Amino acid sequence: MSISLDAEVVVLGGGTGTPKLINEIADRFTSSVPTVIANTGDDVEFGDLFVTPDVDSCLFAAAGILDTERWWGIEDDTEQTADALRELADSLGLNHEPNYRPTTHQTEGRPIAAWRRFEAIPEFMTFGDRDRAIHRLRTTLLDRGHSLTTVTQRIGDALGAELPILPMSDDPVATLVHTDDGSMHFQEFWVARRGTPTVEEVEFRGSTAATATDAVLQALDADVAVIGPSNPVTSLGPILAVDGIVDRLKEMTVIAVSPFIGARAFSGPAADLMEAVELPVGTPGLTVAYPFADAVVTDVTDTTDLGLPTVQTDLRIETPDDAERVWHGVIQALEEVS
Ligand code: GDP
């Protein structure tokens, strides 16, 4: 089995659906492999530790080391440091609610992080030991003045990533949600609070000042863009908010892969978030969220009529064979629009 694409392809996405689509498939392309542009609106800092979850999940997928039980972190990683930190903090009564660092700390120092800086305790996301080593290395290289794009490429080289992974921007963009229980970073909402507050508004703070990197603009010179099966609001939203990206997409052939079956997301809060930002929920919202899309790949059981060329296939992705099947759906969609 192989994936044969005549066109140059760029994939845009977040940290679960898109890594599933690219996980361990590099060897299956008989043509050049796609470049991936990953969301950085989910990035956070704990203490000084800079974490870019969607970029990392794409890197780990491209290097074949992603934990495919959880679809985040590194397979077979240990969590000794996280456990030790939790134990120590518990014994001192320090593990409480997420603690934002003071306002002045949000914007001073390292320019890549703003409005997403938490204290190191509690560390409400779980980092495996090897995973943490990557965050430590990344933070050090950023502090030496390298861009997130360069650092990501170097980490990709160290891990043996077989696809190029690009952060959407080197400028900070923080996805904040305004809820019935106050405003908070998306990671606090989703990880620390398990998505329980009701979201009233979604903000991509920093996005108006953020620019696409040269690497991203060059990748968007490809013939075809595939919008991965990712959350249209919090994974694609920040990417599309970066100046210059939508303009490029309007000029390309764009195939969107649905992260939904009808109104239901395969996982995560995408449906609720679409409702919060007043998009039609689920697959029907894809053409509103992605007005530049030329065709859509939907699940074989999805009855949505999008008024666009639509290819149907089984969209549940667990294995590289599943991902390959979806890529064949993308190729079929391309044939329909070309
Ligand atoms: P995250 O929000 O940063 O974790 O990353 P994404 O936005 O990439 O992933 C979340 C989206 O992936 C959700 O909207 C899910 O519905 C979608 N998703 C998860 N698993 C699958 C799958 O197996 N197939 C498809 N088509 N979508 C999936």
mmCIF file of C-alpha atoms and ligand atoms in Angstrom:
data_model
loop_
_atom_site.group_PDB
_atom_site.id
_atom_site.type_symbol
_atom_site.label_atom_id
_atom_site.label_comp_id
_atom_site.label_asym_id
_atom_site.label_seq_id
_atom_site.Cartn_x
_atom_site.Cartn_y
_atom_site.Cartn_z
ATOM 1 C CA MET A 1 0.000 0.000 0.000
ATOM 2 C CA SER A 2 1.249 3.515 -0.695
ATOM 3 C CA ILE A 3 0.153 7.109 -0.868
ATOM 4 C CA SER A 4 0.832 8.647 -4.231
ATOM 5 C CA LEU A 5 0.387 12.381 -4.521
ATOM 6 C CA ASP A 6 1.573 14.337 -7.527
ATOM 7 C CA ALA A 7 1.138 17.616 -5.707
ATOM 8 C CA GLU A 8 3.182 19.215 -2.944
ATOM 9 C CA VAL A 9 1.110 19.122 0.224
ATOM 10 C CA VAL A 10 0.981 21.081 3.457
ATOM 11 C CA VAL A 11 -1.120 19.913 6.407
ATOM 12 C CA LEU A 12 -2.514 22.315 9.026
ATOM 13 C CA GLY A 13 -3.709 21.140 12.412
ATOM 14 C CA GLY A 14 -3.551 20.667 16.146
ATOM 15 C CA GLY A 15 -2.476 17.988 18.571
ATOM 16 C CA THR A 16 -4.715 14.917 18.257
ATOM 17 C CA GLY A 17 -6.565 14.507 14.950
ATOM 18 C CA THR A 18 -3.691 15.773 12.840
ATOM 19 C CA PRO A 19 -0.999 13.670 14.576
ATOM 20 C CA LYS A 20 -3.294 10.684 13.968
ATOM 21 C CA LEU A 21 -3.337 11.542 10.259
ATOM 22 C CA ILE A 22 0.466 11.794 10.017
ATOM 23 C CA ASN A 23 1.500 9.126 12.522
ATOM 24 C CA GLU A 24 4.087 6.768 11.034
ATOM 25 C CA ILE A 25 2.993 7.334 7.456
ATOM 26 C CA ALA A 26 6.095 9.050 6.008
ATOM 27 C CA ASP A 27 7.386 5.824 4.454
ATOM 28 C CA ARG A 28 4.102 5.278 2.662
ATOM 29 C CA PHE A 29 4.391 8.349 0.457
ATOM 30 C CA THR A 30 5.794 7.575 -2.967
ATOM 31 C CA SER A 31 5.951 11.348 -3.524
ATOM 32 C CA SER A 32 7.520 13.986 -1.259
ATOM 33 C CA VAL A 33 6.180 13.980 2.294
ATOM 34 C CA PRO A 34 3.838 16.736 3.483
ATOM 35 C CA THR A 35 4.991 19.612 5.649
ATOM 36 C CA VAL A 36 2.902 20.168 8.771
ATOM 37 C CA ILE A 37 1.974 23.572 10.214
ATOM 38 C CA ALA A 38 0.998 23.140 13.857
ATOM 39 C CA ASN A 39 -1.046 25.309 16.190
ATOM 40 C CA THR A 40 0.838 27.097 18.963
ATOM 41 C CA GLY A 41 -2.178 28.723 20.645
ATOM 42 C CA ASP A 42 -2.114 25.866 23.182
ATOM 43 C CA ASP A 43 1.486 26.605 24.263
ATOM 44 C CA VAL A 44 2.083 27.194 27.965
ATOM 45 C CA GLU A 45 4.868 27.686 30.462
ATOM 46 C CA PHE A 46 5.205 26.114 33.887
ATOM 47 C CA GLY A 47 7.821 28.091 35.791
ATOM 48 C CA ASP A 48 10.239 28.733 32.952
ATOM 49 C CA LEU A 49 9.502 25.455 31.163
ATOM 50 C CA PHE A 50 8.124 26.184 27.692
ATOM 51 C CA VAL A 51 5.720 23.566 26.376
ATOM 52 C CA THR A 52 4.213 23.458 22.885
ATOM 53 C CA PRO A 53 1.825 20.492 23.004
ATOM 54 C CA ASP A 54 0.489 20.445 19.443
ATOM 55 C CA VAL A 55 3.910 20.929 17.857
ATOM 56 C CA ASP A 56 5.264 18.123 20.050
ATOM 57 C CA SER A 57 2.470 15.669 19.254
ATOM 58 C CA CYS A 58 3.110 16.285 15.554
ATOM 59 C CA LEU A 59 6.881 15.880 16.091
ATOM 60 C CA PHE A 60 6.408 12.647 18.028
ATOM 61 C CA ALA A 61 4.040 11.323 15.333
ATOM 62 C CA ALA A 62 6.549 12.242 12.627
ATOM 63 C CA ALA A 63 9.306 10.481 14.592
ATOM 64 C CA GLY A 64 7.160 7.398 15.276
ATOM 65 C CA ILE A 65 7.410 7.763 19.085
ATOM 66 C CA LEU A 66 3.968 9.170 19.901
ATOM 67 C CA ASP A 67 2.026 7.405 22.656
ATOM 68 C CA THR A 68 -0.870 6.111 20.585
ATOM 69 C CA GLU A 69 -2.931 5.045 23.600
ATOM 70 C CA ARG A 70 -3.321 8.629 24.829
ATOM 71 C CA TRP A 71 -2.342 10.427 21.600
ATOM 72 C CA TRP A 72 -0.006 12.733 23.515
ATOM 73 C CA GLY A 73 3.437 12.284 25.071
ATOM 74 C CA ILE A 74 6.079 9.709 24.197
ATOM 75 C CA GLU A 75 5.320 5.997 24.193
ATOM 76 C CA ASP A 76 6.635 4.060 27.216
ATOM 77 C CA ASP A 77 7.791 7.271 28.902
ATOM 78 C CA THR A 78 8.191 7.303 32.684
ATOM 79 C CA GLU A 79 6.802 10.038 34.947
ATOM 80 C CA GLN A 80 9.254 9.979 37.826
ATOM 81 C CA THR A 81 9.913 13.723 37.896
ATOM 82 C CA ALA A 82 6.205 14.577 37.723
ATOM 83 C CA ASP A 83 5.451 12.110 40.532
ATOM 84 C CA ALA A 84 8.295 13.420 42.700
ATOM 85 C CA LEU A 85 7.205 17.027 42.166
ATOM 86 C CA ARG A 86 3.587 16.227 43.031
ATOM 87 C CA GLU A 87 4.598 14.324 46.168
ATOM 88 C CA LEU A 88 6.835 17.139 47.406
ATOM 89 C CA ALA A 89 4.259 19.838 46.642
ATOM 90 C CA ASP A 90 1.506 17.782 48.309
ATOM 91 C CA SER A 91 3.584 17.378 51.444
ATOM 92 C CA LEU A 92 3.951 21.175 51.624
ATOM 93 C CA GLY A 93 0.288 21.791 50.763
ATOM 94 C CA LEU A 94 1.282 23.581 47.556
ATOM 95 C CA ASN A 95 -0.803 21.740 44.967
ATOM 96 C CA HIS A 96 -3.901 23.878 44.511
ATOM 97 C CA GLU A 97 -5.497 25.661 41.581
ATOM 98 C CA PRO A 98 -3.441 26.647 38.526
ATOM 99 C CA ASN A 99 -1.453 29.745 39.442
ATOM 100 C CA TYR A 100 -0.819 32.372 36.784
ATOM 101 C CA ARG A 101 2.471 34.184 37.262
ATOM 102 C CA PRO A 102 2.137 37.916 37.962
ATOM 103 C CA THR A 103 1.019 40.153 35.097
ATOM 104 C CA THR A 104 4.466 41.712 34.670
ATOM 105 C CA HIS A 105 5.956 38.225 34.226
ATOM 106 C CA GLN A 106 3.556 37.486 31.390
ATOM 107 C CA THR A 107 5.234 39.776 28.919
ATOM 108 C CA GLU A 108 8.779 40.343 30.144
ATOM 109 C CA GLY A 109 11.723 38.179 29.190
ATOM 110 C CA ARG A 110 11.423 35.455 26.572
ATOM 111 C CA PRO A 111 9.347 36.993 23.773
ATOM 112 C CA ILE A 112 7.865 33.693 22.619
ATOM 113 C CA ALA A 113 5.610 33.294 25.649
ATOM 114 C CA ALA A 114 2.955 35.709 26.838
ATOM 115 C CA TRP A 115 -0.356 35.325 28.629
ATOM 116 C CA ARG A 116 0.163 31.659 29.239
ATOM 117 C CA ARG A 117 2.645 31.571 32.080
ATOM 118 C CA PHE A 118 1.805 29.454 35.094
ATOM 119 C CA GLU A 119 3.834 28.828 38.209
ATOM 120 C CA ALA A 120 5.688 25.502 38.198
ATOM 121 C CA ILE A 121 3.324 24.134 40.862
ATOM 122 C CA PRO A 122 0.809 22.749 40.349
ATOM 123 C CA GLU A 123 1.963 21.242 37.112
ATOM 124 C CA PHE A 124 -1.544 20.491 35.957
ATOM 125 C CA MET A 125 -0.411 18.902 32.685
ATOM 126 C CA THR A 126 1.481 15.601 32.900
ATOM 127 C CA PHE A 127 4.961 15.463 31.455
ATOM 128 C CA GLY A 128 6.838 12.224 31.037
ATOM 129 C CA ASP A 129 10.559 12.277 31.754
ATOM 130 C CA ARG A 130 11.719 12.090 28.121
ATOM 131 C CA ASP A 131 8.993 14.540 27.165
ATOM 132 C CA ARG A 132 10.223 16.943 29.869
ATOM 133 C CA ALA A 133 13.787 16.620 28.590
ATOM 134 C CA ILE A 134 12.553 17.958 25.257
ATOM 135 C CA HIS A 135 10.804 20.907 26.942
ATOM 136 C CA ARG A 136 13.978 21.655 28.904
ATOM 137 C CA LEU A 137 16.124 21.543 25.753
ATOM 138 C CA ARG A 138 13.635 23.699 23.848
ATOM 139 C CA THR A 139 13.448 26.274 26.632
ATOM 140 C CA THR A 140 17.243 26.542 26.763
ATOM 141 C CA LEU A 141 17.573 26.966 23.002
ATOM 142 C CA LEU A 142 14.821 29.614 22.996
ATOM 143 C CA ASP A 143 16.638 31.425 25.794
ATOM 144 C CA ARG A 144 19.790 31.379 23.666
ATOM 145 C CA GLY A 145 17.806 33.401 21.159
ATOM 146 C CA HIS A 146 16.854 30.757 18.595
ATOM 147 C CA SER A 147 13.377 30.962 17.088
ATOM 148 C CA LEU A 148 10.715 28.377 17.862
ATOM 149 C CA THR A 149 10.872 27.359 14.186
ATOM 150 C CA THR A 150 14.615 26.654 14.371
ATOM 151 C CA VAL A 151 14.332 24.908 17.719
ATOM 152 C CA THR A 152 11.489 22.714 16.435
ATOM 153 C CA GLN A 153 13.523 21.740 13.402
ATOM 154 C CA ARG A 154 16.539 20.859 15.557
ATOM 155 C CA ILE A 155 14.447 18.774 17.934
ATOM 156 C CA GLY A 156 12.832 17.100 14.931
ATOM 157 C CA ASP A 157 16.320 16.220 13.643
ATOM 158 C CA ALA A 158 17.333 14.859 17.055
ATOM 159 C CA LEU A 159 14.210 12.685 17.229
ATOM 160 C CA GLY A 160 14.434 11.522 13.628
ATOM 161 C CA ALA A 161 11.168 13.164 12.550
ATOM 162 C CA GLU A 162 10.380 12.117 8.998
ATOM 163 C CA LEU A 163 8.088 15.053 8.199
ATOM 164 C CA PRO A 164 8.977 18.743 8.598
ATOM 165 C CA ILE A 165 6.936 20.263 11.449
ATOM 166 C CA LEU A 166 6.553 24.045 11.576
ATOM 167 C CA PRO A 167 5.040 26.099 14.394
ATOM 168 C CA MET A 168 2.424 28.417 12.851
ATOM 169 C CA SER A 169 4.327 31.492 14.056
ATOM 170 C CA ASP A 170 7.364 32.457 16.127
ATOM 171 C CA ASP A 171 5.237 35.075 17.847
ATOM 172 C CA PRO A 172 3.164 34.252 20.931
ATOM 173 C CA VAL A 173 -0.524 33.542 20.458
ATOM 174 C CA ALA A 174 -2.465 32.372 23.507
ATOM 175 C CA THR A 175 -5.882 30.760 23.204
ATOM 176 C CA LEU A 176 -7.943 32.129 26.067
ATOM 177 C CA VAL A 177 -11.511 31.152 26.813
ATOM 178 C CA HIS A 178 -13.936 33.503 28.511
ATOM 179 C CA THR A 179 -16.338 31.367 30.524
ATOM 180 C CA ASP A 180 -19.161 31.618 33.047
ATOM 181 C CA ASP A 181 -16.422 30.981 35.632
ATOM 182 C CA GLY A 182 -14.013 33.658 34.445
ATOM 183 C CA SER A 183 -11.354 33.932 31.766
ATOM 184 C CA MET A 184 -8.591 31.367 31.533
ATOM 185 C CA HIS A 185 -6.054 29.817 29.202
ATOM 186 C CA PHE A 186 -7.456 26.979 27.085
ATOM 187 C CA GLN A 187 -5.143 24.489 28.836
ATOM 188 C CA GLU A 188 -6.508 25.488 32.237
ATOM 189 C CA PHE A 189 -10.051 25.097 30.870
ATOM 190 C CA TRP A 190 -9.435 21.762 29.177
ATOM 191 C CA VAL A 191 -6.794 20.017 31.301
ATOM 192 C CA ALA A 192 -7.077 21.494 34.804
ATOM 193 C CA ARG A 193 -10.844 22.030 34.774
ATOM 194 C CA ARG A 194 -11.768 19.154 32.446
ATOM 195 C CA GLY A 195 -13.749 21.461 30.179
ATOM 196 C CA THR A 196 -16.478 22.079 32.759
ATOM 197 C CA PRO A 197 -16.956 25.886 32.644
ATOM 198 C CA THR A 198 -19.310 27.070 29.906
ATOM 199 C CA VAL A 199 -17.351 28.874 27.205
ATOM 200 C CA GLU A 200 -18.861 32.192 26.132
ATOM 201 C CA GLU A 201 -16.082 33.530 23.934
ATOM 202 C CA VAL A 202 -12.745 32.378 22.514
ATOM 203 C CA GLU A 203 -9.845 34.789 22.095
ATOM 204 C CA PHE A 204 -6.505 34.273 20.338
ATOM 205 C CA ARG A 205 -4.519 36.792 22.310
ATOM 206 C CA GLY A 206 -1.510 38.094 20.415
ATOM 207 C CA SER A 207 -2.806 36.905 17.055
ATOM 208 C CA THR A 208 -3.215 40.358 15.520
ATOM 209 C CA ALA A 209 0.476 41.059 16.105
ATOM 210 C CA ALA A 210 1.645 37.565 15.088
ATOM 211 C CA THR A 211 3.120 36.990 11.675
ATOM 212 C CA ALA A 212 3.601 33.831 9.677
ATOM 213 C CA THR A 213 7.238 32.779 9.493
ATOM 214 C CA ASP A 214 9.093 32.571 6.196
ATOM 215 C CA ALA A 215 9.068 28.789 6.605
ATOM 216 C CA VAL A 216 5.272 28.767 6.946
ATOM 217 C CA LEU A 217 4.803 31.051 3.940
ATOM 218 C CA GLN A 218 7.162 28.884 1.914
ATOM 219 C CA ALA A 219 5.256 25.751 2.947
ATOM 220 C CA LEU A 220 2.063 27.482 1.824
ATOM 221 C CA ASP A 221 3.549 27.752 -1.662
ATOM 222 C CA ALA A 222 2.535 24.071 -1.971
ATOM 223 C CA ASP A 223 -0.229 23.168 -4.431
ATOM 224 C CA VAL A 224 -2.517 21.582 -1.887
ATOM 225 C CA ALA A 225 -3.423 22.278 1.739
ATOM 226 C CA VAL A 226 -5.031 19.582 3.852
ATOM 227 C CA ILE A 227 -6.881 20.827 6.912
ATOM 228 C CA GLY A 228 -6.324 17.976 9.363
ATOM 229 C CA PRO A 229 -9.207 16.477 11.364
ATOM 230 C CA SER A 230 -8.596 18.977 14.146
ATOM 231 C CA ASN A 231 -10.671 21.274 16.292
ATOM 232 C CA PRO A 232 -11.796 24.092 13.963
ATOM 233 C CA VAL A 233 -12.004 26.591 16.839
ATOM 234 C CA THR A 234 -8.960 26.060 19.066
ATOM 235 C CA SER A 235 -6.570 24.252 16.719
ATOM 236 C CA LEU A 236 -7.272 25.815 13.322
ATOM 237 C CA GLY A 237 -8.643 29.095 14.714
ATOM 238 C CA PRO A 238 -5.258 30.373 15.961
ATOM 239 C CA ILE A 239 -3.496 29.300 12.749
ATOM 240 C CA LEU A 240 -6.043 31.039 10.548
ATOM 241 C CA ALA A 241 -5.829 34.160 12.740
ATOM 242 C CA VAL A 242 -2.152 34.641 11.843
ATOM 243 C CA ASP A 243 -1.823 37.319 9.214
ATOM 244 C CA GLY A 244 -1.162 36.026 5.722
ATOM 245 C CA ILE A 245 -2.178 32.383 6.157
ATOM 246 C CA VAL A 246 -5.801 32.621 4.981
ATOM 247 C CA ASP A 247 -4.707 34.730 1.989
ATOM 248 C CA ARG A 248 -2.447 31.871 0.897
ATOM 249 C CA LEU A 249 -5.099 29.226 1.504
ATOM 250 C CA LYS A 250 -7.542 31.111 -0.745
ATOM 251 C CA GLU A 251 -5.111 30.583 -3.612
ATOM 252 C CA MET A 252 -4.555 26.874 -2.980
ATOM 253 C CA THR A 253 -6.604 23.741 -3.432
ATOM 254 C CA VAL A 254 -7.809 23.001 0.084
ATOM 255 C CA ILE A 255 -9.183 19.665 1.291
ATOM 256 C CA ALA A 256 -10.651 19.592 4.805
ATOM 257 C CA VAL A 257 -10.824 16.311 6.722
ATOM 258 C CA SER A 258 -13.702 16.288 9.192
ATOM 259 C CA PRO A 259 -13.026 15.751 12.894
ATOM 260 C CA PHE A 260 -16.738 15.022 13.302
ATOM 261 C CA ILE A 261 -19.419 12.541 12.455
ATOM 262 C CA GLY A 262 -22.357 14.872 11.930
ATOM 263 C CA ALA A 263 -22.613 17.022 15.062
ATOM 264 C CA ARG A 264 -20.423 14.739 17.165
ATOM 265 C CA ALA A 265 -16.650 15.193 17.522
ATOM 266 C CA PHE A 266 -14.523 12.048 17.658
ATOM 267 C CA SER A 267 -13.101 13.456 20.886
ATOM 268 C CA GLY A 268 -12.628 16.698 22.772
ATOM 269 C CA PRO A 269 -14.608 19.923 23.136
ATOM 270 C CA ALA A 270 -14.818 20.966 19.465
ATOM 271 C CA ALA A 271 -18.620 20.759 19.248
ATOM 272 C CA ASP A 272 -19.207 22.890 22.388
ATOM 273 C CA LEU A 273 -16.635 25.424 21.258
ATOM 274 C CA MET A 274 -18.281 25.749 17.842
ATOM 275 C CA GLU A 275 -21.548 26.493 19.583
ATOM 276 C CA ALA A 276 -19.792 29.104 21.761
ATOM 277 C CA VAL A 277 -18.442 30.948 18.720
ATOM 278 C CA GLU A 278 -21.775 30.574 16.909
ATOM 279 C CA LEU A 279 -20.606 28.234 14.183
ATOM 280 C CA PRO A 280 -22.940 25.480 13.008
ATOM 281 C CA VAL A 281 -21.890 22.522 15.165
ATOM 282 C CA GLY A 282 -19.953 19.631 13.653
ATOM 283 C CA THR A 283 -19.405 18.827 9.987
ATOM 284 C CA PRO A 284 -21.957 21.469 8.832
ATOM 285 C CA GLY A 285 -19.712 24.147 10.388
ATOM 286 C CA LEU A 286 -16.643 23.154 8.382
ATOM 287 C CA THR A 287 -17.537 25.172 5.297
ATOM 288 C CA VAL A 288 -18.206 28.231 7.498
ATOM 289 C CA ALA A 289 -14.957 27.792 9.435
ATOM 290 C CA TYR A 290 -13.050 27.045 6.211
ATOM 291 C CA PRO A 291 -14.722 29.137 3.478
ATOM 292 C CA PHE A 292 -11.636 28.547 1.293
ATOM 293 C CA ALA A 293 -12.139 24.733 1.279
ATOM 294 C CA ASP A 294 -12.621 23.143 -2.136
ATOM 295 C CA ALA A 295 -13.655 19.700 -0.930
ATOM 296 C CA VAL A 296 -14.263 17.842 2.294
ATOM 297 C CA VAL A 297 -13.590 14.284 3.434
ATOM 298 C CA THR A 298 -16.346 13.116 5.772
ATOM 299 C CA ASP A 299 -17.066 9.897 7.599
ATOM 300 C CA VAL A 300 -18.866 7.181 5.678
ATOM 301 C CA THR A 301 -21.790 7.425 8.118
ATOM 302 C CA ASP A 302 -22.005 11.250 7.997
ATOM 303 C CA THR A 303 -25.169 12.405 6.239
ATOM 304 C CA THR A 304 -24.232 16.102 6.116
ATOM 305 C CA ASP A 305 -24.778 17.753 2.732
ATOM 306 C CA LEU A 306 -22.121 20.465 2.449
ATOM 307 C CA GLY A 307 -22.789 21.675 -1.078
ATOM 308 C CA LEU A 308 -19.123 20.981 -1.860
ATOM 309 C CA PRO A 309 -17.437 17.960 -3.427
ATOM 310 C CA THR A 310 -17.392 15.420 -0.593
ATOM 311 C CA VAL A 311 -15.602 12.089 -0.344
ATOM 312 C CA GLN A 312 -16.710 9.622 2.296
ATOM 313 C CA THR A 313 -14.563 7.082 4.061
ATOM 314 C CA ASP A 314 -14.189 5.591 7.518
ATOM 315 C CA LEU A 315 -12.596 8.512 9.392
ATOM 316 C CA ARG A 316 -11.775 6.768 12.650
ATOM 317 C CA ILE A 317 -7.976 6.744 12.860
ATOM 318 C CA GLU A 318 -6.066 4.479 15.234
ATOM 319 C CA THR A 319 -3.385 2.893 13.060
ATOM 320 C CA PRO A 320 -1.166 3.979 10.145
ATOM 321 C CA ASP A 321 -3.426 1.851 7.889
ATOM 322 C CA ASP A 322 -6.402 3.969 9.016
ATOM 323 C CA ALA A 323 -4.429 7.125 8.286
ATOM 324 C CA GLU A 324 -3.531 5.793 4.862
ATOM 325 C CA ARG A 325 -7.211 5.118 4.133
ATOM 326 C CA VAL A 326 -8.012 8.747 4.981
ATOM 327 C CA TRP A 327 -5.161 9.932 2.756
ATOM 328 C CA HIS A 328 -6.724 7.941 -0.081
ATOM 329 C CA GLY A 329 -9.930 9.897 0.655
ATOM 330 C CA VAL A 330 -7.925 13.126 0.356
ATOM 331 C CA ILE A 331 -6.473 11.983 -2.984
ATOM 332 C CA GLN A 332 -9.945 11.107 -4.259
ATOM 333 C CA ALA A 333 -11.215 14.538 -3.168
ATOM 334 C CA LEU A 334 -8.315 16.144 -5.044
ATOM 335 C CA GLU A 335 -9.223 14.216 -8.162
ATOM 336 C CA GLU A 336 -12.796 15.473 -7.891
ATOM 337 C CA VAL A 337 -11.762 19.122 -7.776
ATOM 338 C CA SER A 338 -8.956 19.088 -10.305
HETATM 339 P P1 GDP B 1 -6.017 19.107 20.215
HETATM 340 O O1 GDP B 1 -7.355 19.791 20.357
HETATM 341 O O2 GDP B 1 -4.850 20.004 20.325
HETATM 342 O O3 GDP B 1 -5.900 17.819 20.982
HETATM 343 O O4 GDP B 1 -5.858 18.621 18.722
HETATM 344 P P2 GDP B 1 -6.739 18.500 17.453
HETATM 345 O O5 GDP B 1 -7.561 19.701 17.255
HETATM 346 O O6 GDP B 1 -5.814 18.071 16.364
HETATM 347 O O7 GDP B 1 -7.598 17.237 17.828
HETATM 348 C C1 GDP B 1 -8.882 17.274 18.317
HETATM 349 C C2 GDP B 1 -9.832 16.891 17.221
HETATM 350 O O8 GDP B 1 -9.432 15.658 16.640
HETATM 351 C C3 GDP B 1 -11.236 16.691 17.763
HETATM 352 O O9 GDP B 1 -12.080 17.635 17.149
HETATM 353 C C4 GDP B 1 -11.572 15.257 17.369
HETATM 354 O O10 GDP B 1 -12.907 15.120 16.943
HETATM 355 C C5 GDP B 1 -10.597 14.950 16.264
HETATM 356 N N1 GDP B 1 -10.269 13.531 16.221
HETATM 357 C C6 GDP B 1 -9.774 12.789 17.231
HETATM 358 N N2 GDP B 1 -9.651 11.501 16.836
HETATM 359 C C7 GDP B 1 -10.069 11.442 15.545
HETATM 360 C C8 GDP B 1 -10.172 10.384 14.597
HETATM 361 O O11 GDP B 1 -9.841 9.224 14.846
HETATM 362 N N3 GDP B 1 -10.643 10.714 13.377
HETATM 363 C C9 GDP B 1 -11.021 11.992 13.043
HETATM 364 N N4 GDP B 1 -11.502 12.214 11.827
HETATM 365 N N5 GDP B 1 -10.935 13.010 13.914
HETATM 366 C C10 GDP B 1 -10.455 12.733 15.151
#
